[in-house]
mmCIF file of C-alpha atoms in Angstrom:
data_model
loop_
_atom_site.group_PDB
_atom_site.id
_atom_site.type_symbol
_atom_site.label_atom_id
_atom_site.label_comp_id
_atom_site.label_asym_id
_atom_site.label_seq_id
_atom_site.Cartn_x
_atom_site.Cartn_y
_atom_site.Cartn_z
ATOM 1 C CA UNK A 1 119.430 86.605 93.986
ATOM 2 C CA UNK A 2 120.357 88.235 97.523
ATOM 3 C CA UNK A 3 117.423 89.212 99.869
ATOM 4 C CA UNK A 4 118.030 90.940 102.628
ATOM 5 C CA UNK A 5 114.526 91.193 105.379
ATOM 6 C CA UNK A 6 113.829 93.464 108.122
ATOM 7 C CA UNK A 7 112.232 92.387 111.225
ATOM 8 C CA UNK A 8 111.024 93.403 114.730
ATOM 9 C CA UNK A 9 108.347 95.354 116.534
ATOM 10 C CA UNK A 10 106.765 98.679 114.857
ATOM 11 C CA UNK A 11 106.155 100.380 118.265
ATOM 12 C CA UNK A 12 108.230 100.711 120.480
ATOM 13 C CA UNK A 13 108.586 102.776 124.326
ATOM 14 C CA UNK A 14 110.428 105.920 125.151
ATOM 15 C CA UNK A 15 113.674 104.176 126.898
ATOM 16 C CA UNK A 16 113.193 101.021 125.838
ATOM 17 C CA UNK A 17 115.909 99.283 123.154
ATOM 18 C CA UNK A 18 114.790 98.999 119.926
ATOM 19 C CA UNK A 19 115.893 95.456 118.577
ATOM 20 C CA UNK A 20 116.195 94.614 114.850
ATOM 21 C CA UNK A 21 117.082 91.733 112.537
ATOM 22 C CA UNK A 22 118.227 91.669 109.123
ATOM 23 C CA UNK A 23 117.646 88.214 107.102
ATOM 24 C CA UNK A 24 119.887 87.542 104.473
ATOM 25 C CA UNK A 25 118.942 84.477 101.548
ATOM 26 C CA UNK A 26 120.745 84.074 98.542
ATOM 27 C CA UNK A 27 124.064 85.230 100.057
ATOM 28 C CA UNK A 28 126.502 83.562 102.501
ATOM 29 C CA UNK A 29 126.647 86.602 105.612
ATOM 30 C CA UNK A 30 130.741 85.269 106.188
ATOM 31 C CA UNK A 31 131.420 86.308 102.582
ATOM 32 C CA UNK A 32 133.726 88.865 102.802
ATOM 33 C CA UNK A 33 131.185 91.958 102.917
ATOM 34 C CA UNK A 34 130.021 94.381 104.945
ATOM 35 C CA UNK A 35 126.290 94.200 106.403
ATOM 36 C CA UNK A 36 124.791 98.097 107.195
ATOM 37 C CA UNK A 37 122.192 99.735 109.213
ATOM 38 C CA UNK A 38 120.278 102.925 107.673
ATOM 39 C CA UNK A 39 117.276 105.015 109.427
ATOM 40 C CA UNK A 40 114.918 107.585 107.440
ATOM 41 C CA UNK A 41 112.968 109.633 109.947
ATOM 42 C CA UNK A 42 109.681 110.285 108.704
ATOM 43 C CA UNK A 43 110.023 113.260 105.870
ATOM 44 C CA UNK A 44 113.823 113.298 106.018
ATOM 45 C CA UNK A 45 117.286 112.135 104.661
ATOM 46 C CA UNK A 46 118.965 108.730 105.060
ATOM 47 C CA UNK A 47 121.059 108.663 108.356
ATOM 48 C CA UNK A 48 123.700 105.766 107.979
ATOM 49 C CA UNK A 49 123.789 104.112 111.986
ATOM 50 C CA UNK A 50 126.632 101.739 110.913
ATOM 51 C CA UNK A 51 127.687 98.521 109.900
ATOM 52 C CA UNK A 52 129.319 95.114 110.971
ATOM 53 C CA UNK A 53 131.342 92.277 109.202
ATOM 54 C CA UNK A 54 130.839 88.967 109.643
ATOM 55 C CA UNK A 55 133.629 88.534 112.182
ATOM 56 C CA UNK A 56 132.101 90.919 114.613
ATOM 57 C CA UNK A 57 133.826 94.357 113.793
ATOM 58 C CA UNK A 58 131.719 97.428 113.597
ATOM 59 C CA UNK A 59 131.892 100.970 112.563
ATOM 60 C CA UNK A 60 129.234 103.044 114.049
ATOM 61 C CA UNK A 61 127.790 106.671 113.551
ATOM 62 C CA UNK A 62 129.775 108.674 116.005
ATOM 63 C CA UNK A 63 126.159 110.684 117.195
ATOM 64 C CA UNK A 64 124.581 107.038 117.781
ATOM 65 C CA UNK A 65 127.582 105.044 119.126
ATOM 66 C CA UNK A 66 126.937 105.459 123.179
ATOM 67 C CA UNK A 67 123.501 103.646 122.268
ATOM 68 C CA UNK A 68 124.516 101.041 118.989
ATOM 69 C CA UNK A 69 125.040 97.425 119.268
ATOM 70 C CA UNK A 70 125.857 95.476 115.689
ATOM 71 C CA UNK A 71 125.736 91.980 115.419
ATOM 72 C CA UNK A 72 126.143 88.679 113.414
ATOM 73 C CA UNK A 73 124.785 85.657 113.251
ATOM 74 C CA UNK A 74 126.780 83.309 111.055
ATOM 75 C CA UNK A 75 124.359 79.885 111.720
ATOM 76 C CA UNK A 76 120.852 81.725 111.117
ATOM 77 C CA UNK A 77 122.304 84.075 107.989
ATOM 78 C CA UNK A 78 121.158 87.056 109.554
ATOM 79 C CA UNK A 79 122.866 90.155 111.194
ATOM 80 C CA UNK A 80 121.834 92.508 114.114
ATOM 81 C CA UNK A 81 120.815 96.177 115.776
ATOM 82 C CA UNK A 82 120.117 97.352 119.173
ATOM 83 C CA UNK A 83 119.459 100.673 119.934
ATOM 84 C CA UNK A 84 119.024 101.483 123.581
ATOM 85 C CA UNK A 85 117.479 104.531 125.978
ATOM 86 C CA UNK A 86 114.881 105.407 122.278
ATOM 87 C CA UNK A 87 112.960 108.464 122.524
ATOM 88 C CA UNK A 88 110.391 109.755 119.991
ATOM 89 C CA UNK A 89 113.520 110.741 117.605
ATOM 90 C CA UNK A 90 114.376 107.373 116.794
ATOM 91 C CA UNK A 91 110.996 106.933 114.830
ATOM 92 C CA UNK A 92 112.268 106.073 111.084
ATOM 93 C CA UNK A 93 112.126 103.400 108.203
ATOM 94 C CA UNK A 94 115.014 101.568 109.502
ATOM 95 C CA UNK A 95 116.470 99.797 106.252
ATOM 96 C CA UNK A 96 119.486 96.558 106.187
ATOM 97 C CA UNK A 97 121.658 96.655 103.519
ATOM 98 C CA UNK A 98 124.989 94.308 101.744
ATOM 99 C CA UNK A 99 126.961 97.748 102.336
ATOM 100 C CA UNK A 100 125.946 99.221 99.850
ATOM 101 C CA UNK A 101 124.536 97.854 96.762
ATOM 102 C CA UNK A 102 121.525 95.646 98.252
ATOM 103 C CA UNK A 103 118.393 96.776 100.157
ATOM 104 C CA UNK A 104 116.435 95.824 102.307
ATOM 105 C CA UNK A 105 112.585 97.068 101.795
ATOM 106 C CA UNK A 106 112.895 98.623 105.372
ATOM 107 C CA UNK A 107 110.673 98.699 108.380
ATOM 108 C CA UNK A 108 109.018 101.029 110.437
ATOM 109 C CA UNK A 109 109.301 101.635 113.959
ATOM 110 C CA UNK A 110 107.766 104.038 115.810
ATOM 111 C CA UNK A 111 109.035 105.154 119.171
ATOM 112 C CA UNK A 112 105.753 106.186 121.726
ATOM 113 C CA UNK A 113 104.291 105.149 124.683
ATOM 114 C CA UNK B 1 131.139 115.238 112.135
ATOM 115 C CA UNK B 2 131.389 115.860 108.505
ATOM 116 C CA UNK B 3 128.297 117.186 106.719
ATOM 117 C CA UNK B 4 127.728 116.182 102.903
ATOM 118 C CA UNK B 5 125.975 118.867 101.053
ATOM 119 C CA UNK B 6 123.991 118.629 98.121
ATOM 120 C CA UNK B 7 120.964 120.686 96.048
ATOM 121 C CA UNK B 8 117.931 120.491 97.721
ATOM 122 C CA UNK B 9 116.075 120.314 94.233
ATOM 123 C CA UNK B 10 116.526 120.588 90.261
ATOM 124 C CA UNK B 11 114.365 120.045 87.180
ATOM 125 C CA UNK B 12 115.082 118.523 84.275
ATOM 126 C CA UNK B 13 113.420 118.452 81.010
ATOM 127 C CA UNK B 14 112.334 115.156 79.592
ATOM 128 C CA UNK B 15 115.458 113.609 77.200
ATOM 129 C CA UNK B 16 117.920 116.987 78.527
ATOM 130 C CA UNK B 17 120.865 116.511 80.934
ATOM 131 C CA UNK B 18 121.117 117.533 84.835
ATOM 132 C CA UNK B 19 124.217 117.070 87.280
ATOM 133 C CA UNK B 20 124.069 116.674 90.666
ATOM 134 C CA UNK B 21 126.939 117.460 92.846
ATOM 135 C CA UNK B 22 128.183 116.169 96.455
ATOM 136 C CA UNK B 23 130.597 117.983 98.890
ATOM 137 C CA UNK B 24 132.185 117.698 101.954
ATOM 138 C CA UNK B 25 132.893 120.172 104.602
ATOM 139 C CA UNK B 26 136.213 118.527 105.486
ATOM 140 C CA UNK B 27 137.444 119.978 101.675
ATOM 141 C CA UNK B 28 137.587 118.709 98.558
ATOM 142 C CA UNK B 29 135.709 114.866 98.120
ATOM 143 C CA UNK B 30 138.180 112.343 96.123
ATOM 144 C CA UNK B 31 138.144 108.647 95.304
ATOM 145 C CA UNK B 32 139.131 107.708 98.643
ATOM 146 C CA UNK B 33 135.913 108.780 99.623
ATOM 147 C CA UNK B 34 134.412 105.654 97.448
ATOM 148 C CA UNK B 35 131.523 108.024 96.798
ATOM 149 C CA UNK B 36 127.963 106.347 96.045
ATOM 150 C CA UNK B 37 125.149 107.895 94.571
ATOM 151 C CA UNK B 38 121.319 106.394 95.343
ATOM 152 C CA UNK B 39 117.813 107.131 94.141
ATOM 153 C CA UNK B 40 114.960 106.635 96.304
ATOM 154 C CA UNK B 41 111.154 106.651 94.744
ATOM 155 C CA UNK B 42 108.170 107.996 96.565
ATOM 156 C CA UNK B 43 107.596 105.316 99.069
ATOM 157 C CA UNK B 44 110.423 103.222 97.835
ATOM 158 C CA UNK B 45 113.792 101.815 99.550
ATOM 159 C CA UNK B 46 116.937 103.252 98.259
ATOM 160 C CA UNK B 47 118.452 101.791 95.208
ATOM 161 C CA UNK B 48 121.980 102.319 94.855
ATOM 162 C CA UNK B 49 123.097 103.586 91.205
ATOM 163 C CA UNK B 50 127.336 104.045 91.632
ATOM 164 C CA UNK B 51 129.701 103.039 93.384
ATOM 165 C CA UNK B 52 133.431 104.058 93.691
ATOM 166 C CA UNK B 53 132.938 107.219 92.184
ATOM 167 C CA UNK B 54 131.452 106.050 88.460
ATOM 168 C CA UNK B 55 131.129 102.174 88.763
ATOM 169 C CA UNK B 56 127.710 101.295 87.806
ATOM 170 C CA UNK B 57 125.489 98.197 88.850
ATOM 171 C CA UNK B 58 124.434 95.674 86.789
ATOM 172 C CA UNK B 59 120.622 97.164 86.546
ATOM 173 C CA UNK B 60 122.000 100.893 86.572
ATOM 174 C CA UNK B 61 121.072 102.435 83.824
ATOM 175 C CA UNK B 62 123.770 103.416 81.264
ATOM 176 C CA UNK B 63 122.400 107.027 81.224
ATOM 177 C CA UNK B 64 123.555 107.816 84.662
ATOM 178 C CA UNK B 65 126.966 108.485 85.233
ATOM 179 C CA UNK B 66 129.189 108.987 88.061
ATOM 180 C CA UNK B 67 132.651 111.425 88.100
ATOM 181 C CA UNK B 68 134.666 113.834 90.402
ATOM 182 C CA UNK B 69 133.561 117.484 89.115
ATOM 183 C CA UNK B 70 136.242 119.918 90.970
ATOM 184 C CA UNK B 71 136.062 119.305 94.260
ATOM 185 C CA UNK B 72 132.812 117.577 94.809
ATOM 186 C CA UNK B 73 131.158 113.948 93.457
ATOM 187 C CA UNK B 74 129.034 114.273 90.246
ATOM 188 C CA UNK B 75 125.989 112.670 88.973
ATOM 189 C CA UNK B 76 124.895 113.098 85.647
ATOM 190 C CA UNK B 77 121.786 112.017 84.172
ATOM 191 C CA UNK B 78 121.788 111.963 80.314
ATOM 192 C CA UNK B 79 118.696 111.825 78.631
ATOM 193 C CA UNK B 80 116.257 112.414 81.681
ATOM 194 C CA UNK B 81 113.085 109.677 81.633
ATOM 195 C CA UNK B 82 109.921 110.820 83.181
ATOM 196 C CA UNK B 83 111.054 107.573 86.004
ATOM 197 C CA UNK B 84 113.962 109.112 86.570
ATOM 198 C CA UNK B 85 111.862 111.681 88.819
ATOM 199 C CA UNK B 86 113.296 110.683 92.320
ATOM 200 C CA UNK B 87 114.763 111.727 95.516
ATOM 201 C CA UNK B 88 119.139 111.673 95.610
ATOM 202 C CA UNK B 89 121.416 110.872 97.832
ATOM 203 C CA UNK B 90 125.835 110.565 97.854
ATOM 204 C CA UNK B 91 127.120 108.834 100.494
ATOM 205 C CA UNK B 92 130.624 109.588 101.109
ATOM 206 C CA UNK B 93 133.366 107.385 103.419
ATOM 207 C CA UNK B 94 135.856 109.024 105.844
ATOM 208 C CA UNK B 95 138.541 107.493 107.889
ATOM 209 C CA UNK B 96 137.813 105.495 110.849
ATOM 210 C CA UNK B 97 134.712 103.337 108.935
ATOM 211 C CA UNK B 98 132.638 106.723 108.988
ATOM 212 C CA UNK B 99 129.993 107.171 106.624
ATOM 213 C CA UNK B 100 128.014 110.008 105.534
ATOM 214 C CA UNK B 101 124.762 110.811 103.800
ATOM 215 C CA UNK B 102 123.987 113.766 101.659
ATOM 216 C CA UNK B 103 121.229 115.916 102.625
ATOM 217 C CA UNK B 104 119.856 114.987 99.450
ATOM 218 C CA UNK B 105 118.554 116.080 95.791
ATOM 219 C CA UNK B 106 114.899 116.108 94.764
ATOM 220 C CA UNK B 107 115.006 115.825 90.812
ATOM 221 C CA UNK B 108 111.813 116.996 88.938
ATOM 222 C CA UNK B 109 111.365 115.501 85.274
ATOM 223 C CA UNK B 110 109.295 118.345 83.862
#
């Protein structure tokens, strides 16, 4: 059964880089798939941020791409986001995903000082 | 950027039929836009429901249904369950690796 698990800080500071990890079990991450990034600001739609495959390529969100960083890591299973120069509109559930039939259960990060 | 349009909200009567629809500004949304359809629960990731226009998932169940209606995506719930009451979303591909969410439907089972 394939699990995919946020993790990183909940708060984080106006400029700072919010930093992310996704942990996959139950799937191989160099399978040929996809691995996605999704945010969900508090009392609003799903905002896909982008994705990455296991070789390094990424596709990001044209409004977020000056600021995105996607990333794999093969020997841990797990894959990767940085978002850099954060202000308060970056606060969201920030979800992982096997683009796009698995979830993760998301995680929420708050952007203050 | 493209923007994905869909109903902000429609009720449904318990065991009666609704459709949701998906559209693009860029024109009319095809199968090369792989569209997928999601529901998300009060509090709840995302599950995603279709795939490819009207593939379903293994734990989709067989009342919803995916299709091209003119020229938007379609879902269509058959037989509307009092669970079925959710939040959904399309997502819709575009060249380049560019993805894009619908602004989303809230369904009502009432």
């Amino acid at each position: 059964q394939v699990q995919l698990q946020e993790s990183g800080p909940g708060l984080v500071k106006p400029s700072d880089t919010l930093s992310l990890t996704c942990a996959v079990s139950g799937y191989s991450i160099s399978s040929n798939r996809w691995w996605g990034w999704i945010r969900q600001p508090p009392g609003k739609g799903l905002e896909w941020i982008g994705y990455v495959y296991y070789s390094g390529i990424t596709y990001y969100n044209p409004s977020l791409k000056s600021r995105v960083t996607m990333s794999v890591d093969t020997s841990k299973n797990e894959f990767s986001l940085k978002l850099s120069s954060v202000t308060a509109e970056d606060t969201a559930v920030y979800y992982c995903a096997r683009h796009m039939d698995v979830w993760g259960k998301g995680t929420t990060v708050t952007v203050s000082s | 950027q493209a923007v994905v349009t869909q109903e902000p909200s429609l009720t449904v009567s318990p065991g009666g039929t609704v459709t949701l629809t998906c559209g693009s500004s860029t024109g009319a949304v095809t199968s090369g836009h792989y569209p997928f359809w999601f529901q998300q629960k009060a509090g709840q990731a995302p599950r995603t429901l279709i795939y490819d226009t009207g593939n379903r998932h293994s734990w989709t169940p067989a009342r919803f249904s995916g299709s091209l209606l003119g020229d938007k995506a379609a879902l269509t719930l058959s037989g509307a369950q009092p669970e079925d009451e959710a939040e959904y979303y399309c997502l819709l591909s575009y060249s380049g690796g560019l993805h894009v969410f619908g602004t989303g439907t809230k369904v009502t089972v009432l």
